[in-house]
Coordinates of C-alpha atoms and ligand atoms in Angstrom, one line a residue:
X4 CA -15.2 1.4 10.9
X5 CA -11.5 3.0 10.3
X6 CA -9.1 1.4 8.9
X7 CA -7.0 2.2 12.3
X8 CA -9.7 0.6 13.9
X9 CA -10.0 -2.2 12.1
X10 CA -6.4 -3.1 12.1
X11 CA -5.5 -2.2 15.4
X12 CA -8.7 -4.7 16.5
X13 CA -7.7 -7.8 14.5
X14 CA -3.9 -7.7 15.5
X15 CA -5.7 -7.3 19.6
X16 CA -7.5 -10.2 18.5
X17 CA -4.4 -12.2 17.6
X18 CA -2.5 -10.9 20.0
X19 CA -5.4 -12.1 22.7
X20 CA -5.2 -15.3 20.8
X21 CA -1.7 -16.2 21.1
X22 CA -1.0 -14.7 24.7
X23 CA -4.2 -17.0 26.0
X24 CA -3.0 -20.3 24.2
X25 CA 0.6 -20.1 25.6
X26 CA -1.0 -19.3 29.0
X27 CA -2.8 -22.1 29.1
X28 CA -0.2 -24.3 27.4
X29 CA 2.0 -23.4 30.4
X30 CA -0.9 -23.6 32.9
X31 CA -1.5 -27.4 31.8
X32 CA 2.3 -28.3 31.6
X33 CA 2.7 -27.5 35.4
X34 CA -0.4 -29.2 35.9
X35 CA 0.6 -32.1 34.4
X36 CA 3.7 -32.1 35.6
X37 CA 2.8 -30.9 39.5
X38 CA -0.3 -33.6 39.3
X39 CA 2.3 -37.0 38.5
X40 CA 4.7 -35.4 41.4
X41 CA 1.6 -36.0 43.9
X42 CA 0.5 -39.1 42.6
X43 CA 4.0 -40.9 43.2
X44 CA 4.2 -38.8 46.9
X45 CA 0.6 -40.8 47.4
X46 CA 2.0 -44.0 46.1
X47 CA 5.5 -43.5 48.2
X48 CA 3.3 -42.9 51.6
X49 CA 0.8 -46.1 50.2
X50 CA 3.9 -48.5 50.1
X51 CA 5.5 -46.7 53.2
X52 CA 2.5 -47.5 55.3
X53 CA 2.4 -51.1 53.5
X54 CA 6.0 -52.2 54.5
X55 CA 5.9 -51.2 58.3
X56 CA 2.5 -52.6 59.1
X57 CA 3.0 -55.9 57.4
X58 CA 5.3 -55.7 60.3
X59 CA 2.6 -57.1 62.1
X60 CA 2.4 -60.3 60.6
X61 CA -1.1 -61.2 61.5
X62 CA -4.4 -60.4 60.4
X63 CA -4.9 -56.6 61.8
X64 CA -7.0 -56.2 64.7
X65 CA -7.2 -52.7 66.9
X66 CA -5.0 -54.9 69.7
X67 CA -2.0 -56.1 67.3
X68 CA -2.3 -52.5 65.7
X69 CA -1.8 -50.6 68.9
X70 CA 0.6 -52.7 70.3
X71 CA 2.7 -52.6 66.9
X72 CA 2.4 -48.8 66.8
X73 CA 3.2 -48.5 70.8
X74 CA 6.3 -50.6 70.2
X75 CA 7.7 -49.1 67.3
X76 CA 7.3 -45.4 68.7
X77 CA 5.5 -44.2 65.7
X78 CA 2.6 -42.8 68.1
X79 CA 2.5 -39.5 68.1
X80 CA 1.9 -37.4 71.4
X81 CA -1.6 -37.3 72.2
X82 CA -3.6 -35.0 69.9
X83 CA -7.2 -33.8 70.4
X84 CA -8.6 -33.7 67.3
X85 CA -7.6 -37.3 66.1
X86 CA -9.6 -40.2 66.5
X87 CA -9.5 -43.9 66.1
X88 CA -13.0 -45.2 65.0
X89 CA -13.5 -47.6 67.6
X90 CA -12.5 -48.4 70.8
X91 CA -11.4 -46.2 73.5
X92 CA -8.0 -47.7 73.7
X93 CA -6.7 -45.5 70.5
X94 CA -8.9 -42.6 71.0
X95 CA -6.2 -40.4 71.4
X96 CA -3.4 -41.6 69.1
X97 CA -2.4 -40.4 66.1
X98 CA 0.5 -42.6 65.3
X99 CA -0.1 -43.6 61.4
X100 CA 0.8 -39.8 61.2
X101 CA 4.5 -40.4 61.4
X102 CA 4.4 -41.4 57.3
X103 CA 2.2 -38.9 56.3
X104 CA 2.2 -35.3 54.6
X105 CA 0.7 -32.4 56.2
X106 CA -2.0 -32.8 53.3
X107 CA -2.9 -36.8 53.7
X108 CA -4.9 -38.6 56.0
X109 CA -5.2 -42.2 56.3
X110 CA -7.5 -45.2 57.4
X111 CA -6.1 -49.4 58.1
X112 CA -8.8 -51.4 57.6
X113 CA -8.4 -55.3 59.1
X114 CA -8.9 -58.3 56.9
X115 CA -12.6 -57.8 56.6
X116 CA -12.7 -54.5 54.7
X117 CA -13.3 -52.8 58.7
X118 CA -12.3 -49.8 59.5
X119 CA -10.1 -49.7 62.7
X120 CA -8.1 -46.9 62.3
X121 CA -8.1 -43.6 60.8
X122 CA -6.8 -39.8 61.0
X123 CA -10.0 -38.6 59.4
X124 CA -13.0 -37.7 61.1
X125 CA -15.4 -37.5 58.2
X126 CA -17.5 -40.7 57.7
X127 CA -18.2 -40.4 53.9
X128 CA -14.7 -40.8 53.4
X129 CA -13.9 -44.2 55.1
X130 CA -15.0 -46.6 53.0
X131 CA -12.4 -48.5 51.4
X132 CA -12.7 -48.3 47.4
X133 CA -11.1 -50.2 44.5
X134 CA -7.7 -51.7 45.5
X135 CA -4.5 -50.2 44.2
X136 CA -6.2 -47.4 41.8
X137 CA -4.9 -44.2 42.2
X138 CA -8.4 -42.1 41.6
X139 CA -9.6 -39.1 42.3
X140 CA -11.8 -38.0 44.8
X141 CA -13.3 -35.4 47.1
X142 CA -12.7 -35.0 51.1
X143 CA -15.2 -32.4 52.8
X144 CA -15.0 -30.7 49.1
X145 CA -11.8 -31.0 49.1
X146 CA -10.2 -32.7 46.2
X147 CA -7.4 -34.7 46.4
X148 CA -6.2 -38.7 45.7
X149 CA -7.3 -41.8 47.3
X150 CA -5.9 -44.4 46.6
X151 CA -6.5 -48.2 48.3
X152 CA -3.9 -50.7 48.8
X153 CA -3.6 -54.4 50.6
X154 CA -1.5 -54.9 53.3
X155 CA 0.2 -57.7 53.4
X156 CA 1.9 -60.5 55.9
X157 CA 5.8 -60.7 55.6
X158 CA 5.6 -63.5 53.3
X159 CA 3.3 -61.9 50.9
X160 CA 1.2 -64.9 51.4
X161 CA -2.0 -63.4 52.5
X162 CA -3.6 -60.1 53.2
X163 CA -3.7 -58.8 56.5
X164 CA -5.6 -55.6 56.1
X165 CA -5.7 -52.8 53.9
X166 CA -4.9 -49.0 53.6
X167 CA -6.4 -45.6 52.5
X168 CA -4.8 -43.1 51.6
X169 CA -6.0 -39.5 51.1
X170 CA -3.8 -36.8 49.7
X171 CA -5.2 -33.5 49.7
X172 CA -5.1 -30.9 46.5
X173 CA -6.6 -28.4 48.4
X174 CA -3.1 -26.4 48.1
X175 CA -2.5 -27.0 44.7
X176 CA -5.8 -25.8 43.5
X177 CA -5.5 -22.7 45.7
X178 CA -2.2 -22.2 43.7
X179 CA -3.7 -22.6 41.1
X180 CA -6.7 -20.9 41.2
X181 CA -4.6 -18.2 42.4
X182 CA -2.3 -18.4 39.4
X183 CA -5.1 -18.7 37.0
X184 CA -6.1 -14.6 38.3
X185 CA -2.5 -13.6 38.3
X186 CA -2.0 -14.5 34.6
X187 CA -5.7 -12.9 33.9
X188 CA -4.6 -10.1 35.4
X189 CA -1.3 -9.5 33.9
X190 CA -3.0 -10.7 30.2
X191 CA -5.2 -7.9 30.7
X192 CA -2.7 -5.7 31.7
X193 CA -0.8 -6.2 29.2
X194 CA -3.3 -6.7 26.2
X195 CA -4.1 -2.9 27.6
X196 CA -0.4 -1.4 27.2
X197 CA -0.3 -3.2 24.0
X198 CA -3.7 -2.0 22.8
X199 CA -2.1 1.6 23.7
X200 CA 1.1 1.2 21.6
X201 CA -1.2 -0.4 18.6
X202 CA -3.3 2.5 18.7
X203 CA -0.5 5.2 18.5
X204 CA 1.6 3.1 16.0
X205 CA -0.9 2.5 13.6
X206 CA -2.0 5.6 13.7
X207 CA 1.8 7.1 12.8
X208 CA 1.9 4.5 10.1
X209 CA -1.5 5.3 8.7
X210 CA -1.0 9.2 9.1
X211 CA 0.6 9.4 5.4
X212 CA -2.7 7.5 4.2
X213 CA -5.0 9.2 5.7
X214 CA -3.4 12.7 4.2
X215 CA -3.9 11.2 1.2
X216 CA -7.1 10.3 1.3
X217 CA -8.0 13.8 3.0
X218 CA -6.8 15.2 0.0
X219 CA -8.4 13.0 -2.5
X220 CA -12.1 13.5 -1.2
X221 CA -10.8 17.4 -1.4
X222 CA -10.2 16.8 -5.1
X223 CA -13.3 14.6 -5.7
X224 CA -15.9 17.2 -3.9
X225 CA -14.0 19.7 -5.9
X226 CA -13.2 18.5 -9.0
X227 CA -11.7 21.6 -10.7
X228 CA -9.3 22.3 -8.2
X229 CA -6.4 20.5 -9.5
X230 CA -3.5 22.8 -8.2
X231 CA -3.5 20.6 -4.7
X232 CA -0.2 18.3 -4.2
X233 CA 0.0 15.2 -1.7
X234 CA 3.1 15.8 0.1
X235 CA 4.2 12.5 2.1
X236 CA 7.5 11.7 3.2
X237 CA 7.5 8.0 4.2
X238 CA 9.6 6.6 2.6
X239 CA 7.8 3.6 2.1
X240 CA 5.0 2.1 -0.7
X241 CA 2.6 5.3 0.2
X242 CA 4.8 7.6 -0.8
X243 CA 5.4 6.0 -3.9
X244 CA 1.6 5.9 -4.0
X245 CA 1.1 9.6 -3.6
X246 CA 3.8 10.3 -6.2
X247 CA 1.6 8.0 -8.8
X248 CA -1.6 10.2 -7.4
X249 CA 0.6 13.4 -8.3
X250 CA 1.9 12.8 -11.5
X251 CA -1.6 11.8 -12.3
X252 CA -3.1 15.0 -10.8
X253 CA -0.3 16.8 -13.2
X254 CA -1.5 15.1 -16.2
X255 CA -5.7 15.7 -15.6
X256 CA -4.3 19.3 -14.8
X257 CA -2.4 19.5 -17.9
X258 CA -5.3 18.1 -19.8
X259 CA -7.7 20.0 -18.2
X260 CA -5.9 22.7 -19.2
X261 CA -5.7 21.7 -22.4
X262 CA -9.3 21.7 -22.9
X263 CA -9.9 24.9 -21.4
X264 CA -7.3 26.5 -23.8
X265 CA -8.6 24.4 -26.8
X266 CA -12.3 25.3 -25.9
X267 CA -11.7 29.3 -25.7
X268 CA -9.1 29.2 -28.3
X269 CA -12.1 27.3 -30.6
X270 CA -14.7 30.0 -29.0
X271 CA -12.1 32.8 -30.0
X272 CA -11.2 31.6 -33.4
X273 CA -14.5 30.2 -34.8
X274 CA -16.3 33.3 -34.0
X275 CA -15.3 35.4 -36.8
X276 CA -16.0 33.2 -39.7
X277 CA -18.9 31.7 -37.7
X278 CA -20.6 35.8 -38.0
X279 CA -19.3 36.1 -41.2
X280 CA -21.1 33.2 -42.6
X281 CA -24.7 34.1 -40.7
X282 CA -24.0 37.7 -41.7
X283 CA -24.2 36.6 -45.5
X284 CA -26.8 33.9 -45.1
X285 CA -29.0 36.8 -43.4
X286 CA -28.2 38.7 -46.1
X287 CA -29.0 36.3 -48.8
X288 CA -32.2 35.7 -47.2
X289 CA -33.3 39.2 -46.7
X290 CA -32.8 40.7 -50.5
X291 CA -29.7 38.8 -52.1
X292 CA -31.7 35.6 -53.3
X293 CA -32.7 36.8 -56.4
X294 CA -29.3 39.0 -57.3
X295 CA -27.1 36.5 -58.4
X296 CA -23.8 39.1 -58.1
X297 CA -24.5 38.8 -54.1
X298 CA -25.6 35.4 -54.2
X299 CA -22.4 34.5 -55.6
X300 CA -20.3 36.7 -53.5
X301 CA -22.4 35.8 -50.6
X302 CA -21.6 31.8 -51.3
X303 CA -17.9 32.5 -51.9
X304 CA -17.2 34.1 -48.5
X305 CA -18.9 31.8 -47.0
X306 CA -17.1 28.5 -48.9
X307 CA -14.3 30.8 -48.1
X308 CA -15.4 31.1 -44.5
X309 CA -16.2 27.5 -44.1
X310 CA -12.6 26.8 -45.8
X311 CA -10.7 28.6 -43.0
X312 CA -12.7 27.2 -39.7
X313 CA -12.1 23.7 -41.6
X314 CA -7.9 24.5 -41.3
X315 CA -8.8 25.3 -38.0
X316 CA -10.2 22.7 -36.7
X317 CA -7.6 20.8 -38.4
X318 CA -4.6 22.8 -36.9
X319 CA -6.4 22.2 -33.5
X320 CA -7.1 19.0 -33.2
X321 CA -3.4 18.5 -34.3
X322 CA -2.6 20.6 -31.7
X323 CA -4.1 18.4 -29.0
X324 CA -2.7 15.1 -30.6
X325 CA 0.5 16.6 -30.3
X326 CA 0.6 17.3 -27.0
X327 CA -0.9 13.8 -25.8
X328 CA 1.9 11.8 -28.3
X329 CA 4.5 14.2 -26.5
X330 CA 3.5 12.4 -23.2
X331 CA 3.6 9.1 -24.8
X332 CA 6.1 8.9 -27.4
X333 CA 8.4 6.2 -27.2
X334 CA 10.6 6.7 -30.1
X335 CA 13.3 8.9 -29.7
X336 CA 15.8 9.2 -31.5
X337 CA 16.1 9.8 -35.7
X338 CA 19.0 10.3 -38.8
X339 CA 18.2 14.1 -38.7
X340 CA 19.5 14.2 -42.4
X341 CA 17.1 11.4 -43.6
X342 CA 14.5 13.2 -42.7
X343 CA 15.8 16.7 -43.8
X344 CA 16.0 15.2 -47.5
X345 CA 12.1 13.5 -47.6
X346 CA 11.3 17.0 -46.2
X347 CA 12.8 18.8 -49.2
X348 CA 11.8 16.3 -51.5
X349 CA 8.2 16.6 -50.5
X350 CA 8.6 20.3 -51.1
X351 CA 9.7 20.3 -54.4
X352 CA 6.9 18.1 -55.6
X353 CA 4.2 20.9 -53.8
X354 CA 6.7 24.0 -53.9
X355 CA 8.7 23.6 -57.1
X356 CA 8.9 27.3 -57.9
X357 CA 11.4 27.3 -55.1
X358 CA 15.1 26.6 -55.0
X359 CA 16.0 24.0 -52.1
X360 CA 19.9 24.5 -51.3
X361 CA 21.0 22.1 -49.0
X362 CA 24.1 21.6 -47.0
X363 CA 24.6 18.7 -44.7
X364 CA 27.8 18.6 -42.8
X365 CA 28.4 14.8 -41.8
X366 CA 26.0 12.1 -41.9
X367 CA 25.0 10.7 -40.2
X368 CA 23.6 12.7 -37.5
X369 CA 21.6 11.2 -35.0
X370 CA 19.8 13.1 -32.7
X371 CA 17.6 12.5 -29.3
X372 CA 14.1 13.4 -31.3
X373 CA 11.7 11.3 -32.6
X374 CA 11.7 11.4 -36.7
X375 CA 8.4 11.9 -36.8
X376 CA 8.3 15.0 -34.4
X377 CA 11.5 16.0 -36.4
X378 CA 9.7 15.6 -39.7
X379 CA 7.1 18.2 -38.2
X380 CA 9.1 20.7 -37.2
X381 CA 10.9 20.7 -40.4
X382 CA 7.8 21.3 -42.4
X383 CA 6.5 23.7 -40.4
X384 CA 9.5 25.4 -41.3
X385 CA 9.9 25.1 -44.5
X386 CA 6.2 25.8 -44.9
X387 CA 6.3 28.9 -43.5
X388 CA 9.4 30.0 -45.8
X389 CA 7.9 29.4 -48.8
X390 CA 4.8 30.9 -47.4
X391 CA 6.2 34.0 -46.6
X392 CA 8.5 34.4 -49.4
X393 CA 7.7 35.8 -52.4
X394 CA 10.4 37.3 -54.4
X395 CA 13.0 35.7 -54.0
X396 CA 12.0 32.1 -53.8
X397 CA 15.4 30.9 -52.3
X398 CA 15.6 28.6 -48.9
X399 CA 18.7 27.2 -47.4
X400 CA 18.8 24.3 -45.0
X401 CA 21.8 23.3 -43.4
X402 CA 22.3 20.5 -40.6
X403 CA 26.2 20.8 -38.5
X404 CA 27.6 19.9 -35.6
X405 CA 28.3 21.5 -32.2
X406 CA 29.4 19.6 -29.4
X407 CA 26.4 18.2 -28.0
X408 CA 24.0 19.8 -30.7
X409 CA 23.2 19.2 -34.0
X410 CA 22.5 22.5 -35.5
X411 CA 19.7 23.1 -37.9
X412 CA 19.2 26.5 -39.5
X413 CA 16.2 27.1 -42.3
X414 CA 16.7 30.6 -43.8
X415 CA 14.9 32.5 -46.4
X416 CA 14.5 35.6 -48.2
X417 CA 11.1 36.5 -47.6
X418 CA 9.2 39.4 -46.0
X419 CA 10.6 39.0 -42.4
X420 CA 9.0 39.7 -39.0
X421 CA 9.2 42.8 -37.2
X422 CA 10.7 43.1 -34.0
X423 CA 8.0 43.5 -31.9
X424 CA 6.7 40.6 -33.2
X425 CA 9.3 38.4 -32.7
X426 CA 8.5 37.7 -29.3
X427 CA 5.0 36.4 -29.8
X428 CA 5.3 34.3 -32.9
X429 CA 5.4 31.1 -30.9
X430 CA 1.6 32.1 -29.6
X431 CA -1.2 30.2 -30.5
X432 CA -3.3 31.8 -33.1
X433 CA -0.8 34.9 -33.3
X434 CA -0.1 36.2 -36.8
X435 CA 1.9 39.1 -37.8
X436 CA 0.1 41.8 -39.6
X437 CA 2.5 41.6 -42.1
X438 CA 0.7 37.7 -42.9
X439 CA -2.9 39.2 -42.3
X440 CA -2.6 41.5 -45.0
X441 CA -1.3 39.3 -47.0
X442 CA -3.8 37.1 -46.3
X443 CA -2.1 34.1 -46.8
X444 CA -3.2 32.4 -43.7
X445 CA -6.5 31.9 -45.2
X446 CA -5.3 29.4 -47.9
X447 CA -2.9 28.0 -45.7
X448 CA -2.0 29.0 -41.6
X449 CA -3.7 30.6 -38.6
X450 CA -0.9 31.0 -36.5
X451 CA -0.5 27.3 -34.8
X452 CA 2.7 26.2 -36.8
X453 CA 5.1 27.7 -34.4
X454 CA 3.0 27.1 -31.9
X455 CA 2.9 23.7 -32.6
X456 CA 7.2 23.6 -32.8
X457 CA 7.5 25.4 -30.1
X458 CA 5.9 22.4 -28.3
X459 CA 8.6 20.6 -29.8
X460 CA 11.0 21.8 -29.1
X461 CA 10.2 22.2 -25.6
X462 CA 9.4 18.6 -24.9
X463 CA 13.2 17.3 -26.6
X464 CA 15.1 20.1 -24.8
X465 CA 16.3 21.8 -28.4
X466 CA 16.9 25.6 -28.0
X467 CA 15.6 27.7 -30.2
X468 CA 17.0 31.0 -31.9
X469 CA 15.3 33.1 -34.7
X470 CA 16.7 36.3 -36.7
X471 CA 14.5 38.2 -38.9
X472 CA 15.1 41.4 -41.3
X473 CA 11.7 42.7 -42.6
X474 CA 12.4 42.1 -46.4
X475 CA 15.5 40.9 -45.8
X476 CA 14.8 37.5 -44.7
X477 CA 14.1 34.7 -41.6
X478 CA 16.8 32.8 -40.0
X479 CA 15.6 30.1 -37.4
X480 CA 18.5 28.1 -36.0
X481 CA 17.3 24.6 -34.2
X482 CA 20.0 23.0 -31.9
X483 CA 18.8 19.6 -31.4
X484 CA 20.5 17.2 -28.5
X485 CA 22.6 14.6 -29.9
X486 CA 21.8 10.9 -28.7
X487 CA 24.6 10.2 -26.8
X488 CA 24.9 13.3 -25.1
X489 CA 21.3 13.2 -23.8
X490 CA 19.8 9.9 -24.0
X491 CA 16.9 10.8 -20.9
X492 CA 14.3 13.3 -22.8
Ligands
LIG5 P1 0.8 30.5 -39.7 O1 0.0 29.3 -39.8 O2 0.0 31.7 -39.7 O3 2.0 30.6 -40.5 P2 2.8 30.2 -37.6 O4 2.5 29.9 -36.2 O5 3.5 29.2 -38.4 O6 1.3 30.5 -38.2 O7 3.5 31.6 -37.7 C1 3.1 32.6 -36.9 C2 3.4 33.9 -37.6 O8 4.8 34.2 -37.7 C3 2.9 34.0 -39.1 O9 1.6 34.4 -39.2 C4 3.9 34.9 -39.7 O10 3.4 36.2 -39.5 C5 5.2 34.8 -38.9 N1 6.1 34.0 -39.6 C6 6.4 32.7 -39.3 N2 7.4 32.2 -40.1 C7 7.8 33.2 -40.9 C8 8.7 33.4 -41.9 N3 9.6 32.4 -42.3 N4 8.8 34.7 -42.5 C9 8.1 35.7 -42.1 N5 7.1 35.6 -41.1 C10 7.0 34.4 -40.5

């Protein structure tokens, strides 16, 4: 079942619920209420018929009865349909009529529990019952009240005769009953508009949801189809959901990337040395075996071989790190000139044929990088100079201050990049042919170091500037944002 479904049917439910219990609150309130108005009308016509026939003073008979009723005028003009029980003399009045309602009838019984008078014509109904107990009771199916009393002499000394009284709530129940279909009616009309106004509402409110979901069984049926974005506007906890569900489509598409890159770049790279090596070991196994000039050379391009797709994993893999601490790094800030000295210390320990100059403007400097991305990018650097330096073994480093920037510049007096080159240094796995021939990346790079910075740089907002002279020399100039300036990376 759908959500909308689902929700629009419980909150009917309730709705239902709490429209039928106030109904029938109200329905029993009135009852109550119109039910105690009737019984005092009953008891006000009991004592009413109780005062003016103790009148009479004497035990009731039909004589003393008719000739009280004559003589106090409370006969009524003769009607056809009342009837007195017995006797002929009162076979047309109707007198006791005077005190009642349109809905009550009434019976006077003499000392002796007989009946000698009554408005009612139906026989089941004239028996007297328990004495001054309001109950309830049934007329020719009609329900209604009875209720019994004594009558008594002036005096209150003695009983003279007793009462009925019937009251009819033929009319009430009729109200009633008709009442009980109005407010059925009007629940179910309303529980219908209310169903309809549900059903759209819910629906507006789920329509953000279900876009989402639309789109994420898109993604899970296909899976490598990670350029589709959620795009809902509502303002509310679903489109904060369906920004989570982007960012986290951005990150699986930025890893899956990632992998597709690392996976071809791996293919790609690990090819060469990967033939080279076979090539050998077939030729080792075909004739070179017992020549111990190839079997040498044959082992030392491959250890040689094996050597270089070892850096490259290496590089690789550090590649990948990279890029998932870039995403997670917390740390960001660093004394840029800490780190520039450990840097150059490091390098005189592995490099000391070199000559480190160093100028620092103003310590310290601290700048919106982490020191261990900083430390990286450094080395790189400096790597590369001494790598691709030769003659003269010189390398400047020097850390200022712009406005916003701290400026780092690592220049040496190496063999230089050409032009044309300068534009693709920063590519993965791109060397210049200058660095092939010298084949120096196979003792120490394959072409991920600027790669690697340019990463760096990228993810801390630097800039990034280099000037090269082919045996002139390599300038790169690093302008890193200052903490305060640019605290958000
Ligand atoms: P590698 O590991 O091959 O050094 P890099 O990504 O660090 O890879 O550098 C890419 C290429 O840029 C190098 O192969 C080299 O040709 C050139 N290069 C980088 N730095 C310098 C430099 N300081 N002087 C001359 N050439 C450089």
């Amino acid at each position: 079942m759908s959500l909308r479904k689902k929700m629009v049917l419980v909150s009917m439910g309730l709705f239902f619920l709490i429209l039928t219990i106030f109904t029938l609150l109200a329905l029993s309130i009135s009852n109550v209420s119109v039910f105690k108005h009737e019984q005092k009308t009953v008891r006000e016509t009991a004592r009413l018929i109780q005062m003016n026939i103790s009148e009479i003073n004497a035990p009731l008979t039909q004589d003393n009865l008719t000739d009280y009723l004559q003589s106090n005028q409370v006969l009524d003009p003769i009607r056809q349909h009342t009837i007195l029980t017995e006797g002929a003399d009162f076979a047309n009045s109707h007198s006791i009529l005077h005190f009642l309602y349109a809905n009550q009838t009434a019976c006077l019984y003499n000392a002796d529990k007989n009946l000698i008078f009554t408005t009612n014509l139906d026989e089941n109904y004239q028996k007297l019952g328990p004495l001054n107990k309001l109950v309830t009771g049934s007329k020719n199916g009609q329900k209604g009240f009875v209720l019994n009393v004594p009558i008594y002499n002036k005096n209150k000394t003695a009983i003279i005769g007793y009462a009925k009284v019937f009251h009819s709530l033929e009319f009430y129940y009729n109200l009633k009953n008709k009442m009980i279909l109005l407010l059925i009616g009007l629940e179910v009309i309303t529980i219908l508009v209310v169903l309809l106004i549900m059903y759209y509402s819910i629906g507006s409110f789920l329509k953000p949801i279900h876009s989402l979901h639309k789109l994420m069984r898109y993604i899970a049926q296909n899976p490598k189809d990670l350029h589709m974005r959620s795009d809902v506007h509502s303002g509310d906890e679903i489109e904060e959901l369906s920004n989570i569900f982007n960012k986290m489509l951005d990150r699986i598409a930025e890893q899956n990337d990632l992998q597709q890159r690392f996976i071809s770049d791996v293919s790609h790279e690990l090819r060469t040395p990967v033939a080279i090596i076979m090539g050998h070991l077939d030729m080792l196994s075909r004739w070179g075996k017992n020549d111990p000039e190839i079997l040498q050379e044959s082992l030392e391009a491959s250890r040689h071989e094996a050597h270089r797709m070892n850096l490259m994993i290496n590089d690789m893999l550090e590649s990948i790190g990279l890029k998932n601490q870039l995403s997670t790094s917390k740390e960001k800030t660093c004394s840029l000139e800490t780190v520039i000295k450990m840097v150059v210390n490091n390098f005189k320990m592995v490099r000391p044929d070199f000559d480190y100059q160093l100028y620092i403007e103003k310590e310290p400097i601290l700048a919106a990088i982490s020191s261990q991305h900083f430390e990286q990018l450094l080395t790189i650097l400096v790597d590369n100079a001494t790598k691709y330096s030769s003659d003269h073994k010189i390398i400047q480093l020097s850390l200022t201050l712009s406005l916003d920037y701290a400026i780092l510049i690592v220049k040496d007096y190496g063999i230089g990049i050409e032009k044309e080159d300068l534009n693709h240094i920063f590519e993965r796995f791109y060397r210049t042919d200058k660095s092939r021939n010298r084949d120096i990346g196979s003792a120490t790079g394959l072409g991920i170091g600027l790669s690697i910075l340019n990463d760096l740089v990228t993810a801390y907002h630097c800039q990034l500037e280099v000037e090269s002279e082919i045996h002139v020399g390599t300038k790169f100039i690093i302008k890193i944002p200052l903490v305060n300036k640019n605290e958000k990376i």
